[in-house]
């Protein structure tokens, strides 16, 4: 077998494989989001809840007992663009592998998040619609800037009392548009 990473016999060539991280402050809903992605892509048949100790990526006993992520966990989902009448899609019908890395949110595990960022093609930063930007969210944003990792904001928990997207405090809104990789902390 060839050592070429793009060997034609490879199930998912590297150009169709992405490593996407999910990061945020503790209790923003990172593991819950990961669980939903796995369910809706058909990778798991039942959604596991963090508070029940049944989340796929919380595999350590301590994580199950405490309801927090301690180590980054990688899981895989697959994605294929389906045809839509009258719409051109660049990757229509091509299988893609998406490796999802669920990272810890507690400040004690900041180094674990930073290690994960080094291998990511992009990161989804999860913000709580009620609490907004919290200290660890800002830390993760700065770490992503350091490693030039593209970011996407996801405001979670919008169904909760007191949630308000316009006041959620996500950096793109409160600090101006941040679509480039400049050297500032927020863009």
Coordinates of N, CA, C and O in Angstrom, one line a residue:
X1 N 0.8 -1.2 0.0 CA 0.0 0.0 0.0 C 0.9 1.2 0.0 O 1.9 1.3 0.7
X2 N 0.5 2.2 -0.7 CA 1.2 3.5 -0.9 C 1.1 4.3 0.4 O 0.2 4.2 1.2
X3 N 2.2 5.0 0.7 CA 2.2 5.9 1.9 C 1.6 7.3 1.5 O 1.6 8.1 2.4
X4 N 1.2 7.5 0.3 CA 0.6 8.7 -0.1 C -0.7 8.9 0.6 O -1.6 8.1 0.5
X5 N -0.8 10.1 1.4 CA -2.1 10.3 2.1 C -3.3 10.5 1.2 O -4.4 10.4 1.6
X6 N -3.1 10.8 -0.1 CA -4.2 10.9 -1.0 C -4.3 9.7 -2.0 O -4.6 9.9 -3.1
X7 N -3.9 8.6 -1.5 CA -4.0 7.4 -2.3 C -5.4 7.2 -2.8 O -6.4 7.4 -2.0
X8 N -5.6 6.9 -4.0 CA -7.0 6.8 -4.6 C -7.8 5.7 -3.9 O -9.0 5.8 -3.9
X9 N -7.2 4.8 -3.2 CA -7.9 3.7 -2.4 C -8.4 4.2 -1.1 O -9.1 3.5 -0.4
X10 N -7.9 5.4 -0.7 CA -8.3 6.0 0.6 C -9.8 6.3 0.6 O -10.3 6.9 -0.4
X11 N -10.5 6.0 1.7 CA -12.0 6.2 1.7 C -12.3 7.7 1.6 O -13.2 8.1 0.9
X12 N -11.6 8.5 2.4 CA -11.8 10.0 2.4 C -10.5 10.6 2.1 O -9.6 10.7 3.0
X13 N -10.2 11.1 0.9 CA -9.0 11.9 0.6 C -8.9 13.1 1.6 O -9.9 13.6 2.1
X14 N -7.7 13.5 1.8 CA -7.4 14.6 2.7 C -8.2 15.9 2.3 O -8.6 16.7 3.2
X15 N -8.4 16.1 1.0 CA -9.1 17.3 0.6 C -10.6 17.3 0.9 O -11.3 18.3 0.9
X16 N -11.0 16.1 1.3 CA -12.4 15.9 1.7 C -12.6 15.5 3.2 O -13.5 15.0 3.7
X17 N -11.5 15.9 4.0 CA -11.5 15.6 5.4 C -11.2 16.9 6.2 O -10.3 17.7 5.8
X18 N -12.0 17.2 7.2 CA -11.9 18.5 7.9 C -11.9 18.1 9.4 O -12.6 17.3 9.9
X19 N -11.0 18.8 10.2 CA -11.0 18.7 11.6 C -11.6 20.0 12.2 O -11.0 21.1 12.0
X20 N -12.7 19.8 12.8 CA -13.5 21.0 13.3 C -13.6 20.9 14.8 O -14.0 19.8 15.4
X21 N -13.2 21.9 15.6 CA -13.3 21.9 17.0 C -14.5 22.6 17.5 O -15.1 23.5 16.8
X22 N -14.9 22.2 18.7 CA -16.1 22.9 19.3 C -15.5 23.4 20.7 O -15.1 22.5 21.5
X23 N -15.5 24.7 20.9 CA -14.9 25.2 22.1 C -15.7 26.3 22.7 O -16.5 27.0 22.0
X24 N -15.6 26.5 24.0 CA -16.4 27.6 24.7 C -16.0 27.5 26.2 O -15.3 26.7 26.6
X25 N -16.7 28.4 26.9 CA -16.6 28.4 28.4 C -17.4 27.2 28.9 O -18.2 26.6 28.2
X26 N -17.1 26.8 30.1 CA -17.8 25.6 30.7 C -19.3 25.9 30.7 O -19.8 27.0 30.9
X27 N -20.1 24.8 30.4 CA -21.5 24.8 30.4 C -22.2 25.6 29.3 O -23.4 26.0 29.4
X28 N -21.5 25.9 28.3 CA -22.1 26.7 27.2 C -22.8 25.7 26.2 O -23.7 26.1 25.5
X29 N -22.5 24.4 26.3 CA -23.3 23.4 25.5 C -22.4 22.8 24.4 O -23.0 22.3 23.4
X30 N -21.1 22.7 24.6 CA -20.2 22.1 23.6 C -20.5 20.7 23.3 O -20.7 20.2 22.2
X31 N -20.5 19.9 24.4 CA -20.8 18.4 24.3 C -22.2 18.1 23.8 O -22.4 17.2 23.0
X32 N -23.1 18.9 24.3 CA -24.5 18.7 23.8 C -24.6 19.0 22.3 O -25.3 18.3 21.6
X33 N -23.9 20.1 21.8 CA -23.9 20.3 20.4 C -23.3 19.2 19.6 O -23.8 18.8 18.6
X34 N -22.2 18.7 20.1 CA -21.5 17.6 19.5 C -22.4 16.4 19.4 O -22.5 15.7 18.3
X35 N -23.1 16.1 20.5 CA -24.0 15.0 20.5 C -25.1 15.1 19.4 O -25.5 14.2 18.8
X36 N -25.6 16.3 19.3 CA -26.7 16.6 18.3 C -26.1 16.4 16.9 O -26.8 15.9 16.0
X37 N -24.9 16.9 16.6 CA -24.3 16.7 15.3 C -24.2 15.2 15.0 O -24.5 14.8 13.9
X38 N -23.7 14.5 15.9 CA -23.5 13.0 15.7 C -24.9 12.4 15.4 O -25.0 11.5 14.6
X39 N -25.9 12.8 16.1 CA -27.2 12.2 16.0 C -27.8 12.5 14.6 O -28.3 11.6 13.8
X40 N -27.8 13.8 14.2 CA -28.4 14.2 13.0 C -27.6 13.9 11.7 O -28.1 13.9 10.6
X41 N -26.3 13.5 11.9 CA -25.6 12.9 10.8 C -25.7 11.4 10.7 O -25.1 10.8 9.8
X42 N -26.4 10.8 11.6 CA -26.6 9.4 11.6 C -25.5 8.6 12.2 O -25.5 7.3 12.1
X43 N -24.6 9.2 12.9 CA -23.5 8.5 13.5 C -23.8 7.7 14.8 O -23.2 6.8 15.2
X44 N -24.9 8.2 15.5 CA -25.4 7.6 16.7 C -26.9 7.5 16.6 O -27.5 8.3 15.9
X45 N -27.5 6.5 17.2 CA -28.9 6.3 17.1 C -29.7 6.9 18.2 O -31.0 7.0 18.1
X46 N -29.1 7.3 19.3 CA -29.8 7.9 20.4 C -28.9 9.0 21.0 O -27.7 8.9 21.1
X47 N -29.6 10.2 21.3 CA -28.8 11.3 21.8 C -28.6 11.0 23.3 O -29.5 10.8 24.1
X48 N -27.3 11.1 23.7 CA -26.9 11.0 25.1 C -26.8 12.3 25.7 O -26.4 13.3 25.2
X49 N -27.3 12.4 27.0 CA -27.3 13.7 27.7 C -26.2 13.8 28.7 O -25.8 12.8 29.3
X50 N -25.5 15.0 28.7 CA -24.4 15.2 29.6 C -24.8 14.9 31.1 O -24.1 14.3 31.8
X51 N -25.9 15.5 31.5 CA -26.4 15.4 32.9 C -26.7 13.9 33.3 O -26.7 13.6 34.5
X52 N -26.9 13.0 32.3 CA -27.1 11.6 32.6 C -25.8 10.8 32.5 O -25.8 9.6 32.8
X53 N -24.7 11.5 32.1 CA -23.5 10.7 32.0 C -23.4 9.9 30.7 O -22.7 8.9 30.7
X54 N -24.3 10.2 29.8 CA -24.4 9.3 28.6 C -23.9 10.0 27.3 O -24.2 9.4 26.2
X55 N -23.2 11.1 27.4 CA -22.7 11.7 26.1 C -21.6 10.9 25.5 O -20.7 10.4 26.3
X56 N -21.6 10.8 24.2 CA -20.6 10.0 23.5 C -19.1 10.4 23.8 O -18.3 9.6 24.0
X57 N -18.9 11.7 23.8 CA -17.5 12.2 24.0 C -17.0 12.3 25.4 O -15.8 12.5 25.6
X58 N -17.9 12.2 26.4 CA -17.5 12.2 27.8 C -17.3 10.7 28.2 O -18.3 10.1 28.7
X59 N -16.2 10.2 27.9 CA -15.9 8.8 28.1 C -15.3 8.4 29.5 O -15.4 7.3 29.9
X60 N -14.6 9.4 30.1 CA -14.0 9.1 31.4 C -15.0 9.0 32.5 O -16.0 9.8 32.5
X61 N -14.8 8.2 33.5 CA -15.7 8.1 34.7 C -15.9 9.5 35.3 O -17.0 9.9 35.7
X62 N -14.8 10.2 35.5 CA -14.8 11.6 36.1 C -15.7 12.5 35.3 O -16.4 13.3 35.9
X63 N -15.6 12.4 34.0 CA -16.4 13.3 33.1 C -17.9 13.0 33.3 O -18.7 13.9 33.4
X64 N -18.2 11.7 33.3 CA -19.6 11.3 33.5 C -20.1 11.7 34.8 O -21.3 12.1 34.9
X65 N -19.4 11.5 35.9 CA -19.8 11.9 37.2 C -20.0 13.4 37.4 O -20.9 13.8 38.0
X66 N -19.0 14.2 36.9 CA -19.0 15.6 37.1 C -19.8 16.4 36.1 O -20.1 17.6 36.3
X67 N -20.1 15.8 34.9 CA -20.8 16.4 33.9 C -20.0 17.5 33.1 O -20.6 18.5 32.6
X68 N -18.7 17.3 33.1 CA -17.8 18.3 32.4 C -16.8 17.5 31.6 O -16.5 16.3 31.8
X69 N -16.3 18.2 30.5 CA -15.3 17.5 29.7 C -13.9 17.9 30.2 O -13.6 19.0 30.6
X70 N -13.1 16.8 30.4 CA -11.8 17.0 31.0 C -10.7 16.9 29.9 O -9.7 17.6 29.9
X71 N -10.9 15.9 29.0 CA -10.0 15.8 27.9 C -10.7 16.0 26.5 O -11.9 15.7 26.4
X72 N -9.9 16.5 25.6 CA -10.5 16.6 24.2 C -10.9 15.2 23.7 O -10.1 14.3 23.9
X73 N -12.0 15.1 23.0 CA -12.4 13.9 22.4 C -12.7 14.1 21.0 O -13.4 15.0 20.6
X74 N -12.2 13.2 20.1 CA -12.4 13.2 18.7 C -13.5 12.2 18.3 O -13.4 11.0 18.7
X75 N -14.4 12.6 17.5 CA -15.4 11.7 16.9 C -15.6 12.1 15.4 O -15.1 13.2 15.0
X76 N -16.1 11.2 14.7 CA -16.2 11.4 13.2 C -17.6 11.4 12.8 O -18.4 10.5 13.2
X77 N -17.9 12.3 11.9 CA -19.2 12.3 11.2 C -19.0 12.4 9.7 O -17.9 12.8 9.3
X78 N -19.9 11.9 8.9 CA -19.8 12.1 7.5 C -20.8 13.0 6.9 O -21.9 13.2 7.5
X79 N -20.5 13.6 5.8 CA -21.4 14.7 5.2 C -21.3 14.5 3.7 O -20.3 14.3 3.1
X80 N -22.5 14.7 3.1 CA -22.6 14.7 1.6 C -23.6 15.7 1.2 O -24.7 15.7 1.7
X81 N -23.2 16.6 0.3 CA -24.2 17.5 -0.3 C -25.2 16.8 -1.2 O -24.8 16.1 -2.1
X82 N -26.4 16.9 -0.9 CA -27.5 16.3 -1.7 C -27.9 17.2 -2.8 O -27.9 18.5 -2.7
X83 N -28.3 16.7 -4.0 CA -28.7 17.5 -5.1 C -30.0 18.3 -4.8 O -30.9 17.8 -4.1
X84 N -30.0 19.5 -5.2 CA -31.2 20.4 -5.1 C -31.5 21.0 -6.5 O -30.6 21.5 -7.1
X85 N -32.7 20.8 -7.0 CA -33.1 21.3 -8.3 C -32.8 22.8 -8.5 O -33.2 23.6 -7.6
X86 N -32.0 23.1 -9.5 CA -31.7 24.5 -9.8 C -30.6 25.2 -9.0 O -30.4 26.3 -9.2
X87 N -30.0 24.4 -8.2 CA -28.9 25.0 -7.3 C -27.6 24.2 -7.6 O -27.5 23.0 -7.6
X88 N -26.6 25.0 -8.0 CA -25.2 24.4 -8.2 C -24.6 24.3 -6.8 O -24.5 25.2 -6.0
X89 N -24.0 23.1 -6.6 CA -23.3 22.8 -5.4 C -21.9 22.2 -5.8 O -21.8 21.2 -6.5
X90 N -20.9 22.9 -5.3 CA -19.5 22.5 -5.7 C -19.2 21.1 -5.3 O -18.4 20.4 -6.0
X91 N -19.7 20.6 -4.2 CA -19.3 19.2 -3.7 C -20.5 18.3 -3.7 O -20.5 17.3 -2.9
X92 N -21.4 18.5 -4.6 CA -22.6 17.6 -4.7 C -22.2 16.2 -4.9 O -21.5 15.8 -5.8
X93 N -22.7 15.3 -4.0 CA -22.5 13.9 -4.1 C -21.2 13.4 -3.7 O -20.9 12.2 -3.7
X94 N -20.3 14.2 -3.1 CA -19.0 13.8 -2.7 C -19.1 13.6 -1.2 O -19.5 14.4 -0.4
X95 N -18.6 12.4 -0.7 CA -18.5 12.1 0.7 C -17.4 12.9 1.4 O -16.3 13.0 0.8
X96 N -17.7 13.5 2.5 CA -16.7 14.2 3.3 C -16.7 13.6 4.7 O -17.7 13.2 5.2
X97 N -15.5 13.6 5.3 CA -15.3 13.2 6.7 C -15.1 14.4 7.5 O -14.2 15.3 7.2
X98 N -15.9 14.6 8.6 CA -15.7 15.7 9.5 C -15.3 15.1 10.8 O -16.1 14.4 11.5
X99 N -14.1 15.4 11.2 CA -13.6 15.0 12.6 C -13.9 16.1 13.5 O -13.5 17.2 13.3
X100 N -14.8 15.8 14.5 CA -15.2 16.8 15.5 C -14.4 16.6 16.8 O -14.4 15.5 17.3
X101 N -13.8 17.7 17.2 CA -13.0 17.6 18.5 C -13.8 18.5 19.5 O -13.9 19.7 19.4
X102 N -14.3 17.8 20.5 CA -15.0 18.4 21.6 C -14.0 18.7 22.7 O -13.4 17.8 23.2
X103 N -13.8 20.0 23.0 CA -12.8 20.4 23.9 C -13.4 20.8 25.3 O -14.5 21.1 25.4
X104 N -12.5 20.7 26.3 CA -13.0 21.1 27.6 C -13.3 22.6 27.7 O -12.7 23.4 26.9
X105 N -14.1 23.0 28.6 CA -14.4 24.5 28.8 C -13.9 25.0 30.1 O -13.8 26.3 30.3
X106 N -13.5 24.2 31.0 CA -13.0 24.7 32.3 C -11.6 25.3 32.2 O -10.8 24.8 31.5
X107 N -11.4 26.4 32.9 CA -10.1 27.1 32.8 C -8.9 26.2 33.2 O -7.8 26.4 32.6
X108 N -9.1 25.2 34.0 CA -8.0 24.3 34.4 C -7.5 23.5 33.2 O -6.4 22.9 33.3
X109 N -8.3 23.4 32.2 CA -7.9 22.5 31.0 C -7.6 23.4 29.8 O -7.7 22.9 28.7
X110 N -7.2 24.6 30.0 CA -6.9 25.5 28.9 C -5.8 25.0 28.0 O -5.9 25.1 26.7
X111 N -4.8 24.3 28.5 CA -3.7 23.7 27.8 C -4.2 22.7 26.8 O -3.7 22.5 25.7
X112 N -5.2 21.9 27.3 CA -5.8 20.8 26.4 C -6.5 21.5 25.2 O -6.4 20.9 24.1
X113 N -7.2 22.6 25.4 CA -7.8 23.3 24.3 C -6.8 23.8 23.3 O -6.9 23.6 22.1
X114 N -5.7 24.4 23.8 CA -4.6 24.9 23.0 C -4.0 23.8 22.2 O -3.7 24.0 21.0
X115 N -3.8 22.6 22.7 CA -3.2 21.5 22.0 C -4.1 21.1 20.8 O -3.7 20.8 19.7
X116 N -5.4 21.1 21.1 CA -6.4 20.8 20.0 C -6.4 21.8 18.9 O -6.5 21.4 17.7
X117 N -6.3 23.1 19.2 CA -6.3 24.1 18.2 C -5.2 24.0 17.2 O -5.4 24.4 16.0
X118 N -4.1 23.3 17.5 CA -3.0 23.2 16.6 C -3.3 22.3 15.4 O -2.6 22.4 14.4
X119 N -4.3 21.5 15.5 CA -4.6 20.5 14.4 C -6.0 20.8 13.7 O -6.4 20.1 12.8
X120 N -6.6 21.9 14.1 CA -7.9 22.2 13.6 C -7.9 23.0 12.3 O -7.1 23.9 12.1
X121 N -8.9 22.7 11.4 CA -9.1 23.5 10.2 C -10.1 24.6 10.5 O -10.2 25.6 9.7
X122 N -10.8 24.5 11.6 CA -11.7 25.6 12.0 C -12.3 25.2 13.3 O -12.2 24.1 13.8
X123 N -12.9 26.2 14.0 CA -13.5 26.0 15.3 C -14.8 26.7 15.4 O -15.0 27.8 14.9
X124 N -15.8 26.0 16.0 CA -17.1 26.6 16.4 C -17.0 27.1 17.8 O -16.8 26.2 18.7
X125 N -17.1 28.4 18.0 CA -17.1 28.9 19.4 C -18.5 29.0 19.8 O -19.3 29.7 19.2
X126 N -18.9 28.3 20.9 CA -20.3 28.3 21.4 C -20.4 29.3 22.5 O -19.6 29.4 23.4
X127 N -21.4 30.2 22.3 CA -21.7 31.2 23.3 C -23.1 30.9 23.9 O -24.0 30.5 23.2
X128 N -23.3 31.2 25.2 CA -24.6 31.0 25.9 C -25.4 32.2 25.6 O -25.0 33.4 25.8
X129 N -26.6 32.0 25.1 CA -27.5 33.1 24.8 C -27.9 33.9 26.0 O -28.4 35.1 25.8
X130 N -27.8 33.3 27.2 CA -28.2 34.0 28.4 C -26.9 34.7 29.0 O -26.9 35.9 29.3
X131 N -25.8 34.0 29.2 CA -24.6 34.5 29.8 C -23.7 35.3 28.9 O -23.0 36.1 29.4
X132 N -23.8 35.1 27.6 CA -23.0 35.8 26.6 C -21.5 35.3 26.7 O -21.2 34.2 27.0
X133 N -20.6 36.3 26.4 CA -19.2 35.9 26.4 C -18.7 35.8 27.8 O -18.9 36.7 28.6
X134 N -18.1 34.7 28.1 CA -17.6 34.5 29.5 C -16.0 34.4 29.3 O -15.5 34.3 28.2
X135 N -15.3 34.5 30.5 CA -13.9 34.6 30.4 C -13.2 33.5 29.6 O -12.3 33.8 28.8
X136 N -13.6 32.3 29.7 CA -12.9 31.2 28.9 C -13.2 31.3 27.4 O -12.4 30.9 26.6
X137 N -14.4 31.9 27.1 CA -14.7 32.1 25.7 C -13.7 33.1 25.1 O -13.2 32.9 23.9
X138 N -13.3 34.1 25.8 CA -12.4 35.1 25.3 C -11.0 34.5 25.2 O -10.3 34.7 24.2
X139 N -10.6 33.6 26.2 CA -9.3 32.9 26.1 C -9.2 32.0 24.9 O -8.2 32.1 24.1
X140 N -10.3 31.3 24.6 CA -10.3 30.4 23.4 C -10.2 31.2 22.1 O -9.5 30.9 21.2
X141 N -10.9 32.4 22.1 CA -10.8 33.3 20.9 C -9.4 33.7 20.7 O -8.9 33.7 19.6
X142 N -8.7 34.1 21.7 CA -7.3 34.5 21.6 C -6.4 33.4 21.2 O -5.5 33.6 20.4
X143 N -6.7 32.2 21.7 CA -5.9 31.0 21.3 C -6.1 30.7 19.8 O -5.1 30.4 19.1
X144 N -7.3 30.8 19.4 CA -7.6 30.6 17.9 C -6.9 31.6 17.1 O -6.4 31.3 16.0
X145 N -6.8 32.9 17.5 CA -6.1 33.9 16.8 C -4.7 33.6 16.7 O -4.0 33.7 15.7
X146 N -4.1 33.1 17.8 CA -2.7 32.8 17.9 C -2.3 31.7 16.9 O -1.3 31.8 16.2
X147 N -3.2 30.7 16.7 CA -2.9 29.6 15.7 C -3.6 29.9 14.4 O -3.6 29.0 13.5
X148 N -4.1 31.0 14.2 CA -4.8 31.4 12.9 C -5.9 30.4 12.5 O -5.9 30.0 11.3
X149 N -6.7 30.0 13.4 CA -7.8 29.0 13.2 C -9.0 29.8 12.9 O -9.5 30.7 13.7
X150 N -9.6 29.6 11.7 CA -10.9 30.3 11.4 C -12.0 29.9 12.4 O -12.0 28.8 12.9
X151 N -12.8 30.9 12.7 CA -13.9 30.7 13.8 C -15.2 31.0 13.2 O -15.4 31.8 12.4
X152 N -16.2 30.3 13.8 CA -17.6 30.5 13.6 C -18.3 30.6 14.9 O -18.0 29.7 15.8
X153 N -19.1 31.6 15.1 CA -19.8 31.7 16.4 C -21.2 31.0 16.3 O -21.9 31.1 15.3
X154 N -21.5 30.3 17.4 CA -22.8 29.7 17.5 C -23.4 30.1 18.9 O -22.8 29.8 19.9
X155 N -24.5 30.8 18.8 CA -25.2 31.2 20.1 C -26.2 30.1 20.5 O -27.1 29.8 19.8
X156 N -25.9 29.5 21.6 CA -26.7 28.4 22.1 C -27.7 28.8 23.2 O -27.6 29.9 23.7
X157 N -28.5 27.9 23.6 CA -29.5 28.1 24.7 C -30.5 29.3 24.4 O -30.9 30.0 25.4
X158 N -30.8 29.5 23.2 CA -31.7 30.6 22.9 C -33.2 30.3 23.3 O -34.0 31.2 23.3
X159 N -33.4 29.1 23.8 CA -34.8 28.7 24.3 C -34.9 29.0 25.8 O -36.0 28.8 26.3
X160 N -33.9 29.5 26.4 CA -33.9 29.7 27.8 C -34.5 31.1 28.2 O -34.4 32.0 27.4
X161 N -35.1 31.2 29.3 CA -35.6 32.5 29.8 C -34.4 33.5 29.9 O -33.3 33.1 30.5
X162 N -34.5 34.7 29.4 CA -33.5 35.7 29.5 C -32.5 35.7 28.3 O -31.7 36.5 28.2
X163 N -32.7 34.7 27.4 CA -31.8 34.6 26.2 C -32.2 35.8 25.3 O -33.3 36.1 25.0
X164 N -31.1 36.4 24.7 CA -31.3 37.4 23.7 C -30.1 37.5 22.8 O -29.0 37.8 23.2
X165 N -30.3 37.1 21.6 CA -29.2 37.1 20.6 C -28.5 38.4 20.5 O -27.3 38.5 20.5
X166 N -29.3 39.5 20.4 CA -28.7 40.8 20.2 C -27.9 41.2 21.4 O -27.0 42.1 21.3
X167 N -28.1 40.7 22.6 CA -27.4 41.0 23.8 C -26.4 39.9 24.2 O -25.9 39.9 25.3
X168 N -26.3 38.9 23.4 CA -25.5 37.7 23.8 C -24.0 38.0 24.0 O -23.3 37.3 24.6
X169 N -23.6 39.1 23.4 CA -22.2 39.5 23.6 C -21.2 38.8 22.8 O -20.0 38.8 23.1
X170 N -21.6 38.1 21.7 CA -20.6 37.4 20.9 C -19.7 38.4 20.3 O -20.1 39.5 19.9
X171 N -18.4 38.1 20.2 CA -17.4 39.1 19.8 C -17.6 39.7 18.5 O -17.3 40.9 18.3
X172 N -18.2 39.0 17.5 CA -18.4 39.6 16.2 C -19.3 40.8 16.3 O -19.2 41.7 15.5
X173 N -20.3 40.8 17.2 CA -21.2 41.9 17.3 C -20.7 43.0 18.2 O -20.8 44.1 17.9
X174 N -20.1 42.6 19.4 CA -19.7 43.6 20.4 C -18.4 44.3 20.0 O -18.2 45.4 20.5
X175 N -17.6 43.6 19.2 CA -16.3 44.2 18.9 C -16.1 44.6 17.4 O -15.1 44.9 17.0
X176 N -17.2 44.5 16.7 CA -17.2 44.8 15.3 C -17.0 43.5 14.5 O -16.8 42.5 15.0
X177 N -17.1 43.7 13.2 CA -17.0 42.5 12.3 C -15.6 42.0 12.3 O -14.6 42.7 12.1
X178 N -15.4 40.7 12.5 CA -14.1 40.1 12.6 C -14.0 39.0 11.5 O -14.0 37.8 11.9
X179 N -13.9 39.3 10.3 CA -13.8 38.3 9.3 C -12.4 38.0 8.8 O -12.2 37.2 7.9
X180 N -11.4 38.7 9.3 CA -10.1 38.6 8.8 C -9.2 38.0 9.9 O -9.5 38.0 11.1
X181 N -8.0 37.6 9.6 CA -7.0 37.1 10.5 C -6.0 38.2 10.8 O -4.8 38.1 10.5
X182 N -6.4 39.2 11.5 CA -5.4 40.3 11.8 C -4.8 40.0 13.2 O -5.1 38.9 13.8
X183 N -4.0 40.8 13.7 CA -3.2 40.5 14.9 C -3.9 41.0 16.2 O -3.4 40.7 17.2
X184 N -5.1 41.6 16.1 CA -5.7 42.0 17.3 C -6.3 40.8 18.0 O -6.5 39.8 17.5
X185 N -6.7 41.0 19.3 CA -7.2 39.9 20.1 C -8.6 39.5 19.6 O -9.0 38.3 19.8
X186 N -9.3 40.3 18.9 CA -10.7 40.0 18.5 C -10.9 39.7 17.1 O -11.9 39.3 16.6
X187 N -9.9 40.0 16.3 CA -10.0 39.8 14.8 C -8.8 39.1 14.3 O -7.8 39.2 14.7

